[in-house]
Short mmCIF file of C-alpha atoms in Angstrom, two decimals:
data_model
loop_
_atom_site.label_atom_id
_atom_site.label_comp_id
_atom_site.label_asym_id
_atom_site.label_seq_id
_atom_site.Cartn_x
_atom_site.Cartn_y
_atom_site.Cartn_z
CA UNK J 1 -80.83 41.41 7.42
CA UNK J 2 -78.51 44.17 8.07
CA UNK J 3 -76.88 45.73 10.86
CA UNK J 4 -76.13 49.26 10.65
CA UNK J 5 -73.52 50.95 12.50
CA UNK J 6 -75.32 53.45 15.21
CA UNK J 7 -71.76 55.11 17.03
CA UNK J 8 -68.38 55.29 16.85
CA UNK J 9 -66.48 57.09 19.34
CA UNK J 10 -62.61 57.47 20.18
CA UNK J 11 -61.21 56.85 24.09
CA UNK J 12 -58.14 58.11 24.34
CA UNK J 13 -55.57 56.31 26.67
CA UNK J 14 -52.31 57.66 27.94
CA UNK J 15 -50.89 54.95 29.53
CA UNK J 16 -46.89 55.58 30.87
CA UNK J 17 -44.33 53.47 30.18
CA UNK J 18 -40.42 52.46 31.62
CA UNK J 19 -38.06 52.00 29.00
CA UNK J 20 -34.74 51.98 30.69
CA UNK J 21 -33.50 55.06 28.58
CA UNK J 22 -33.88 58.74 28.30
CA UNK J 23 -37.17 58.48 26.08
CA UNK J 24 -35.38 60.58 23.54
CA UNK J 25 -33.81 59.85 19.70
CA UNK J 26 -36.68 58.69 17.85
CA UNK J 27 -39.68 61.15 18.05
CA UNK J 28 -39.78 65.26 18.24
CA UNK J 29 -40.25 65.16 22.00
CA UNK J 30 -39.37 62.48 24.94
CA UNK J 31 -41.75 59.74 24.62
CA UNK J 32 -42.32 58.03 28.03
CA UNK J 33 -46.66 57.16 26.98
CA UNK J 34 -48.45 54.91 25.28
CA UNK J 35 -51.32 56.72 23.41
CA UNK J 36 -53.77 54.89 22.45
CA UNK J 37 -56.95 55.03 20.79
CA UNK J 38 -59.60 53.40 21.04
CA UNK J 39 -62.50 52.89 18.68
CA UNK J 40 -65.88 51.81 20.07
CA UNK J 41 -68.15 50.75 17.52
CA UNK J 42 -71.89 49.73 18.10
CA UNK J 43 -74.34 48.38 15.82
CA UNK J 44 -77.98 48.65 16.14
CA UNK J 45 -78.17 44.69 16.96
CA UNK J 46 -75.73 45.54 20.06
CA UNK J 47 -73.33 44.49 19.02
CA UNK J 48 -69.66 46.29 20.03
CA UNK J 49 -66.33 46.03 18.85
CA UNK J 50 -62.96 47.52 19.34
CA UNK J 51 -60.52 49.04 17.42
CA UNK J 52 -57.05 51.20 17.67
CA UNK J 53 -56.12 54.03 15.16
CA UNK J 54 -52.54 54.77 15.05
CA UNK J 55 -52.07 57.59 18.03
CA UNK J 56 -48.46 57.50 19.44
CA UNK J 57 -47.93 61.64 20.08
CA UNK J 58 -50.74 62.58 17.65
CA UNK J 59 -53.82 60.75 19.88
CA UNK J 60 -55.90 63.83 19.86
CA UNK J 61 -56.09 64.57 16.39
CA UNK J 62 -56.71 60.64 15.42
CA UNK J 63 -59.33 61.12 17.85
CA UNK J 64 -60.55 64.19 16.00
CA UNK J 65 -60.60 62.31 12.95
CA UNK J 66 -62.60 59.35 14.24
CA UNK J 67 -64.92 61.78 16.04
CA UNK J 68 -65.65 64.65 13.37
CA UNK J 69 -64.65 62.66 9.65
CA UNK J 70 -64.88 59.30 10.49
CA UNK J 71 -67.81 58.63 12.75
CA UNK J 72 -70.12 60.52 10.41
CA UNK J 73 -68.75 59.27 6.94
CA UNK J 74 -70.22 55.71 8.51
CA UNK J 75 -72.77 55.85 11.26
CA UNK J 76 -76.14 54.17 9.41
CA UNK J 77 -73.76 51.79 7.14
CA UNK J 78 -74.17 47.72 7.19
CA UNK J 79 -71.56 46.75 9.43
CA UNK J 80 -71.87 43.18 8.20
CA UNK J 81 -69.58 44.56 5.13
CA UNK J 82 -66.35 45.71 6.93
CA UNK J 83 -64.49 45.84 3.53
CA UNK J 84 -67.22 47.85 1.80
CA UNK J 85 -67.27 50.41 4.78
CA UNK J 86 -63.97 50.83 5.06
CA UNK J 87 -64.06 51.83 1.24
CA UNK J 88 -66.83 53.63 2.04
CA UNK J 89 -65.19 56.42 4.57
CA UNK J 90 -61.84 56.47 2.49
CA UNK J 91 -64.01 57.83 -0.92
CA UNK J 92 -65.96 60.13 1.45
CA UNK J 93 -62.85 61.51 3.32
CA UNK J 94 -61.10 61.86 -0.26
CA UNK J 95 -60.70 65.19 0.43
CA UNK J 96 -58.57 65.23 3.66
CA UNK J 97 -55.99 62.08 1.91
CA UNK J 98 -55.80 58.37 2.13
CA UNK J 99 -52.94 58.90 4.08
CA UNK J 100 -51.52 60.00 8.01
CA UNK J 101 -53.95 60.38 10.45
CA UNK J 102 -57.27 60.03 7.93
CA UNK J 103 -56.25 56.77 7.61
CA UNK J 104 -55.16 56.00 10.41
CA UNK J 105 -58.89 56.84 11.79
CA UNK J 106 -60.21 54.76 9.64
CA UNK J 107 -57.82 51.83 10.88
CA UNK J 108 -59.49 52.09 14.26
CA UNK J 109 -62.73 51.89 12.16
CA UNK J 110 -62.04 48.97 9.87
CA UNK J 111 -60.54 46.87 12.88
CA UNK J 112 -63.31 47.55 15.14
CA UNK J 113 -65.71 46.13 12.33
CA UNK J 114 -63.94 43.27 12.13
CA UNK J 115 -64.20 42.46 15.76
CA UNK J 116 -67.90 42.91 15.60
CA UNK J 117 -67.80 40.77 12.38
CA UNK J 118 -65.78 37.60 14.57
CA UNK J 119 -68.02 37.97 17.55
CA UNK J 120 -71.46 38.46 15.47
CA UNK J 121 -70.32 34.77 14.10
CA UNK J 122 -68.64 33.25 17.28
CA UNK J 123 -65.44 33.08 15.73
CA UNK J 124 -61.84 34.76 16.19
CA UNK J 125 -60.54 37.15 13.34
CA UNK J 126 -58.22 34.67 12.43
CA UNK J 127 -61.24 32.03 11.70
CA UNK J 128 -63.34 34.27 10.27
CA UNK J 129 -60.66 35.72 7.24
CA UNK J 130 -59.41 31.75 6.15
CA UNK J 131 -58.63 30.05 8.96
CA UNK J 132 -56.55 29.43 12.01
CA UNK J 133 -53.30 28.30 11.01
CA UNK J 134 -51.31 28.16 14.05
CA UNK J 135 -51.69 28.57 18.15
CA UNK J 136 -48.23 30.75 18.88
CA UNK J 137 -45.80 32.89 17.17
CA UNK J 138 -41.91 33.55 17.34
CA UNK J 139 -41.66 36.96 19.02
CA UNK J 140 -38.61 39.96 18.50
CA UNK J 141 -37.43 42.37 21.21
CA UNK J 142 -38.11 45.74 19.77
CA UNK J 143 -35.96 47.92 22.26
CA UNK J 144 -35.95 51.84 22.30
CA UNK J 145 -33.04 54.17 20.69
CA UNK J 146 -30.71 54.50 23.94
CA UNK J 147 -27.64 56.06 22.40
CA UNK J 148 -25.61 54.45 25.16
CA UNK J 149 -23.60 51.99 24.54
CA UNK J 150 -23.73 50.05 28.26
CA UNK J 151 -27.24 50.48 28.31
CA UNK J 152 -27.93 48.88 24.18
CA UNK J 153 -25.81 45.78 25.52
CA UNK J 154 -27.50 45.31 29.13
CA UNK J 155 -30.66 45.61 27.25
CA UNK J 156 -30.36 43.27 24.23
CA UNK J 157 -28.49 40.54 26.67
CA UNK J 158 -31.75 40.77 29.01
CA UNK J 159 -34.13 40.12 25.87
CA UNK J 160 -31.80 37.14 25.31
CA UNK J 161 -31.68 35.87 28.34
CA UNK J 162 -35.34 36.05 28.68
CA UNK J 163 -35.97 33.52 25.50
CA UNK J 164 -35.68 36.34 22.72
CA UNK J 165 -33.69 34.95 19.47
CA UNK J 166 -34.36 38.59 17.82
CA UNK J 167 -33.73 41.90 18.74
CA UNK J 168 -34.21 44.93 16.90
CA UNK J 169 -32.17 48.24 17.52
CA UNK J 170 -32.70 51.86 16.87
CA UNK J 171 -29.24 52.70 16.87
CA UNK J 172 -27.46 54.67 14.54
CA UNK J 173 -24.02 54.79 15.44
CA UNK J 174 -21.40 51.99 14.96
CA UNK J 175 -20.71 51.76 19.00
CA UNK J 176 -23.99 51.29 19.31
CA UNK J 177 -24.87 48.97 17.03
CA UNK J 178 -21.90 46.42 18.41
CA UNK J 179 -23.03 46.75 21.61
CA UNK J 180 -26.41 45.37 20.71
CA UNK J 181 -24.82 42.51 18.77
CA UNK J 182 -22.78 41.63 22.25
CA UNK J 183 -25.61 41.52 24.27
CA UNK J 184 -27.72 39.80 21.97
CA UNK J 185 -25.56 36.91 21.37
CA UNK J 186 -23.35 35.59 18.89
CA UNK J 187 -26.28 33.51 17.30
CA UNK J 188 -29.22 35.97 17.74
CA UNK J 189 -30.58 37.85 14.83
CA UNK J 190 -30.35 41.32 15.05
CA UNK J 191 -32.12 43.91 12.67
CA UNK J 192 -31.84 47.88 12.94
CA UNK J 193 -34.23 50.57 12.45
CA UNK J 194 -32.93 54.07 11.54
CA UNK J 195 -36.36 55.61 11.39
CA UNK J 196 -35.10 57.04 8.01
CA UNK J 197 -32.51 59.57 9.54
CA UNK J 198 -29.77 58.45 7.05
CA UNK J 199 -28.68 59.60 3.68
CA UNK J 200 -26.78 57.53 0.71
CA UNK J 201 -23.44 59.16 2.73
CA UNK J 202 -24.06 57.56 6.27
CA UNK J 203 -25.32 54.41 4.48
CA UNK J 204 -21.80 54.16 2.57
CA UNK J 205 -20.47 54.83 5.72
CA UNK J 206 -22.03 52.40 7.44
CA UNK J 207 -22.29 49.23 5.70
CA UNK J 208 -18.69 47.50 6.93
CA UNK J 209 -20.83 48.07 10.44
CA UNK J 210 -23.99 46.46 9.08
CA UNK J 211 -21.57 43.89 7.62
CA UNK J 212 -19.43 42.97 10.48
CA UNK J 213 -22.32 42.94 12.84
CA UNK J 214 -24.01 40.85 10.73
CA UNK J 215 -27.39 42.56 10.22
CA UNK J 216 -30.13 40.84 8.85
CA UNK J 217 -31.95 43.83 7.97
CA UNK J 218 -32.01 47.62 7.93
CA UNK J 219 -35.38 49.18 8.61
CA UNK J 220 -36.01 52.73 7.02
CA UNK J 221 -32.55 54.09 5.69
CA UNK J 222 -33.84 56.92 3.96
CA UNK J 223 -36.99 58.58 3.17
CA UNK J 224 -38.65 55.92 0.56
CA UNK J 225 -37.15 57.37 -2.90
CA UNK J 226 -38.00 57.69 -6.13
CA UNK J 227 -35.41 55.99 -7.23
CA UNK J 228 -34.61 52.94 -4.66
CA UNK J 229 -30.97 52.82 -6.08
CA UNK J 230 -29.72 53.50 -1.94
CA UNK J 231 -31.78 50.57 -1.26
CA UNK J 232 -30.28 48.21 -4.10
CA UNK J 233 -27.05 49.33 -2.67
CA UNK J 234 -28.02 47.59 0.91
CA UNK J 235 -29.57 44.54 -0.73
CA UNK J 236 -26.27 43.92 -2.70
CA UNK J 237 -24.39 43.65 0.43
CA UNK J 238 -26.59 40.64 1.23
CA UNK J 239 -28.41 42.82 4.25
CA UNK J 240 -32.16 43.32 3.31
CA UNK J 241 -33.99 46.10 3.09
CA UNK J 242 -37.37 46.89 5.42
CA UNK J 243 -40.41 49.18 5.36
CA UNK J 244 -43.59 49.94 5.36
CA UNK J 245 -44.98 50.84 8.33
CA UNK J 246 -45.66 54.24 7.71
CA UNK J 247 -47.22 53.44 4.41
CA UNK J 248 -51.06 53.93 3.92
CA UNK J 249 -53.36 51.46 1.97
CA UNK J 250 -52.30 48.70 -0.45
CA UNK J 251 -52.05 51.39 -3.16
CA UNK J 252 -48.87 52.66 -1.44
CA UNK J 253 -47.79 49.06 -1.12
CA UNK J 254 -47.95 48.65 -4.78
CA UNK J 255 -45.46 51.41 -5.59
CA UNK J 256 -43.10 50.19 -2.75
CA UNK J 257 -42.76 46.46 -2.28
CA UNK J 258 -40.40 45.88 -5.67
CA UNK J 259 -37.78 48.06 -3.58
CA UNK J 260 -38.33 46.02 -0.63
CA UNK J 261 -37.32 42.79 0.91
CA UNK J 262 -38.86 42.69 3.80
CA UNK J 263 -42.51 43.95 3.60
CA UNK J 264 -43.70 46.22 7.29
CA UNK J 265 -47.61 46.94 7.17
CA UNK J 266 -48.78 48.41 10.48
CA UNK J 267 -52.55 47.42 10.99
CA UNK J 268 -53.35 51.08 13.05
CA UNK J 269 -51.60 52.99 10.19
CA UNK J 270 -52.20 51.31 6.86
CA UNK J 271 -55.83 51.02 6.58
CA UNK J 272 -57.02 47.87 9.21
CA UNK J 273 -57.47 44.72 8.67
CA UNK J 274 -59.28 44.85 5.36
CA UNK J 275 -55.58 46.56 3.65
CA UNK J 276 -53.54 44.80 5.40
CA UNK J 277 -54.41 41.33 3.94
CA UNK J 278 -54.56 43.09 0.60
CA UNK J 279 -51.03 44.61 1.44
CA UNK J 280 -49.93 40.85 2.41
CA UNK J 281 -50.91 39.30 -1.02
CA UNK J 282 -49.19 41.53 -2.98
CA UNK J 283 -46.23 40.91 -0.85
CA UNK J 284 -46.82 37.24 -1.03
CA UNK J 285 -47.62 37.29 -5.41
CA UNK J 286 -44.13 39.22 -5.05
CA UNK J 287 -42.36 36.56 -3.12
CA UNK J 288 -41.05 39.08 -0.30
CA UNK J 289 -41.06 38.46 3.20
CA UNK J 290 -43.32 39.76 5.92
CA UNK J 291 -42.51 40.96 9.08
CA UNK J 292 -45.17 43.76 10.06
CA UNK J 293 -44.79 46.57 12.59
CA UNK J 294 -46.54 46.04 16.21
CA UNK J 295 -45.47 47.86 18.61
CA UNK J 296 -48.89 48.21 20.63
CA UNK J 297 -50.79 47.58 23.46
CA UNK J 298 -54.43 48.22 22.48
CA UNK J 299 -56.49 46.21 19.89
CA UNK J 300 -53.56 46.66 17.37
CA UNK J 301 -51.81 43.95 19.24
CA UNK J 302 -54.40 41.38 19.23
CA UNK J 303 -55.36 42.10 15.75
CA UNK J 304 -51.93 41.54 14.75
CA UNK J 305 -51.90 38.55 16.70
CA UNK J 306 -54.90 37.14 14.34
CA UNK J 307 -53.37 38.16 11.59
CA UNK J 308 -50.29 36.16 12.78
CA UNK J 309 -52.65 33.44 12.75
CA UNK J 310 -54.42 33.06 9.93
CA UNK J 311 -51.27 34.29 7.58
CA UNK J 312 -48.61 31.72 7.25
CA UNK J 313 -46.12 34.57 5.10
CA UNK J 314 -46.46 36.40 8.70
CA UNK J 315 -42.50 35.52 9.67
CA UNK J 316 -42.21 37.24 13.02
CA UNK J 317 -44.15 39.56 15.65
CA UNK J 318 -42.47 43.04 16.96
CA UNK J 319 -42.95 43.02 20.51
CA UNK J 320 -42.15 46.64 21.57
CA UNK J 321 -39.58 45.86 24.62
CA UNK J 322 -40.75 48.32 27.46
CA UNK J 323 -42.95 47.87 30.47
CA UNK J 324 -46.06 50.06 30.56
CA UNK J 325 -47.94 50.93 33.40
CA UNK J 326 -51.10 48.95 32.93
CA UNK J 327 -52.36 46.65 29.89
CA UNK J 328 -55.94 48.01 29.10
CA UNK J 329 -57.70 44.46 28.47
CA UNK J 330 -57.08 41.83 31.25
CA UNK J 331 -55.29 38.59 29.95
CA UNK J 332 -52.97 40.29 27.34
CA UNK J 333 -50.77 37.56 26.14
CA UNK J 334 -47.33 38.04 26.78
CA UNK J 335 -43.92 36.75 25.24
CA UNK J 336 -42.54 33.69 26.88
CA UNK J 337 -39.20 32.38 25.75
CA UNK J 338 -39.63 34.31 22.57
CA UNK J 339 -42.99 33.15 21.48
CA UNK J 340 -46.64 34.51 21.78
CA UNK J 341 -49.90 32.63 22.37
CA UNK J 342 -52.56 33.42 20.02
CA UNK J 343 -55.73 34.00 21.65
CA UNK J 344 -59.13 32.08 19.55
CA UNK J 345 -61.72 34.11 21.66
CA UNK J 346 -64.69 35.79 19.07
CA UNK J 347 -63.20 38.56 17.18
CA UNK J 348 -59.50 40.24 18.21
CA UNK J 349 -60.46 38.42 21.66
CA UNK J 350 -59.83 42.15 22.85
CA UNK J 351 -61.94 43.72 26.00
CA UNK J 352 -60.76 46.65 27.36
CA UNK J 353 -60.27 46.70 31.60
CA UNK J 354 -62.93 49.42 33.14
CA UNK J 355 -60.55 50.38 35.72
CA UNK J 356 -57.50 50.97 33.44
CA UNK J 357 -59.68 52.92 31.38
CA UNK J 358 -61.20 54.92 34.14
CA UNK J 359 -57.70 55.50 35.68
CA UNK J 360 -55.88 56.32 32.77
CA UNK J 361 -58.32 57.88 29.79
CA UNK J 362 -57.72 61.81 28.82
CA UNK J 363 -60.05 64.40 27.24
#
């Protein structure tokens, strides 16, 4: 019997957050919300689950997407085939790209079918896709670009203080960069993100830095190139080389993970569930590490969390250090000491909170 899909329909959150900093260095404007959205998805057996498309200062037109391409690319497909739907919308929203916010619609999409998929069987995510193969995961601090030096250290010595044995900066400037290295600790990895702002000049430049702080790995140096001779450059100093979270289905991930050490898939960006595993076996036939990006509070973190779960080669999860306002499910597991519980409720194990919806969705 079959189970067609009767609505999907985005909620938009905007959910403010405290950082500590100025909100300013990474993206166009100061960024002081969450944005999330939501994707509700019902079948015609009642059956609802929950999803999040990538929406961090471009929530309304995700929403669009999920609304006006999305919603009726699907709405009478078997829901019971999350993979085939999800292949489905990306052949009949060929026109409009498999990439940016078309696919990062159809991430809400292909997660929310999933959940339905776990709960329809009374199994988590993790259960349901191979198996449960662990109850917790080690945790990073994922701080904020701050750009001041007293601030990187108080900040990075706090996340080590509070159990953290990772940190990850989003500085770009060597003053920076050693204050996070104090405050973490002499013994604490640290990794940096650049958000690809550099060039092969600054990277010269700035590899006695990487060296003497002794950087595990630089996320994003450039732009991803043609020709990853910049990032051959990095890897030769012994400091590997990250990326992927802003690339879009596996067939992206086929082009970029020989240039890569460390592999990045972002479940709201890269396709959903149904990519990402595909992303993590070609990073796993390739014998690369995986440390995907998570910095969410919506049903991307708990599907990330069943991922973590069920996928040994999943090394560490990004915990986006900042305090937001409200959660918007009730129970959200948090770090403690540097590790996160996994939850084993049906599907994500994701609700979302009526009030914090009420209080804080937008049009």
């Amino acid at each position: 019997m079959t189970d067609p899909i009767v609505r999907v329909e985005p909620i938009v959150l905007r959910i403010p957050f405290d950082d500590g900093g100025k909100g300013q260095g990474i993206t166009p404007t100061k960024w002081t919300n969450l944005d999330i959205v939501l994707v509700r998805v019902e079948t015609r057996d009642g059956v609802v689950g929950w999803g999040e498309g990538f929406g961090y200062m471009c929530q309304h037109a995700t929403a669009m997407a999920v609304r006006d391409l999305v919603a009726p690319a699907v709405v009478g497909l078997d829901s019971k085939d999350p993979a085939s739907v999800t292949l489905a919308a990306q052949k009949a929203l060929a026109l409009f790209g498999r990439y940016g916010v078309t696919m990062f619609a159809i991430s809400g999409l292909d997660i929310a079918l999933w959940d339905v998929a776990g709960k329809r069987e009374g199994l988590s995510l993790a259960r349901l896709i191979g198996g449960r193969k662990r109850d917790s995961i080690r945790a990073y601090a994922s701080l904020v670009r701050y750009g001041d030096v007293e601030r990187v250290q108080h900040f990075a010595a706090e996340a080590a203080a509070l159990g953290y044995d990772e940190v990850k900066l989003h500085e770009v400037e060597p003053d920076t960069i050693g204050a996070g290295r104090r405050g973490a600790g002499a013994h604490a990895r640290v990794t940096i993100d650049v958000n690809c702002q550099w060039d092969i000049a600054k990277i010269r430049a700035m590899l006695p830095v990487l060296r003497d702080n002794r950087i595990d790995w630089l996320e994003e140096p450039t732009f991803p190139p043609e020709d990853p001779a910049p990032w051959r450059m990095i890897a030769a100093e012994g400091i590997a080389v990250a990326a992927g979270e802003n690339a879009c289905t596996a067939v992206e991930f086929e082009r970029l993970v020989p240039a890569l050490d460390v592999v990045q898939p972002s479940v709201t960006k890269v396709g959903g569930v149904t990519e990402f595993l595909k992303v993590a076996e070609i990073a796993r036939t390739a014998g690369k590490r995986m440390a995907p990006h998570s910095p969410y509070f919506g049903p991307g973190y708990w599907a990330s969390l069943q991922l973590a779960a069920a996928l040994p080669s999943f090394e560490v999860f990004e915990y986006l250090y900042v305090k937001p306002d409200a959660w918007c499910a009730a129970g959200a597991p948090l770090p403690v000491d540097g590790r996160l519980s996994i939850p084993d409720a049906p599907g994500l194990g994701f609700e979302p909170d009526p009030a914090v919806v009420r209080r804080y969705q937008v049009s």
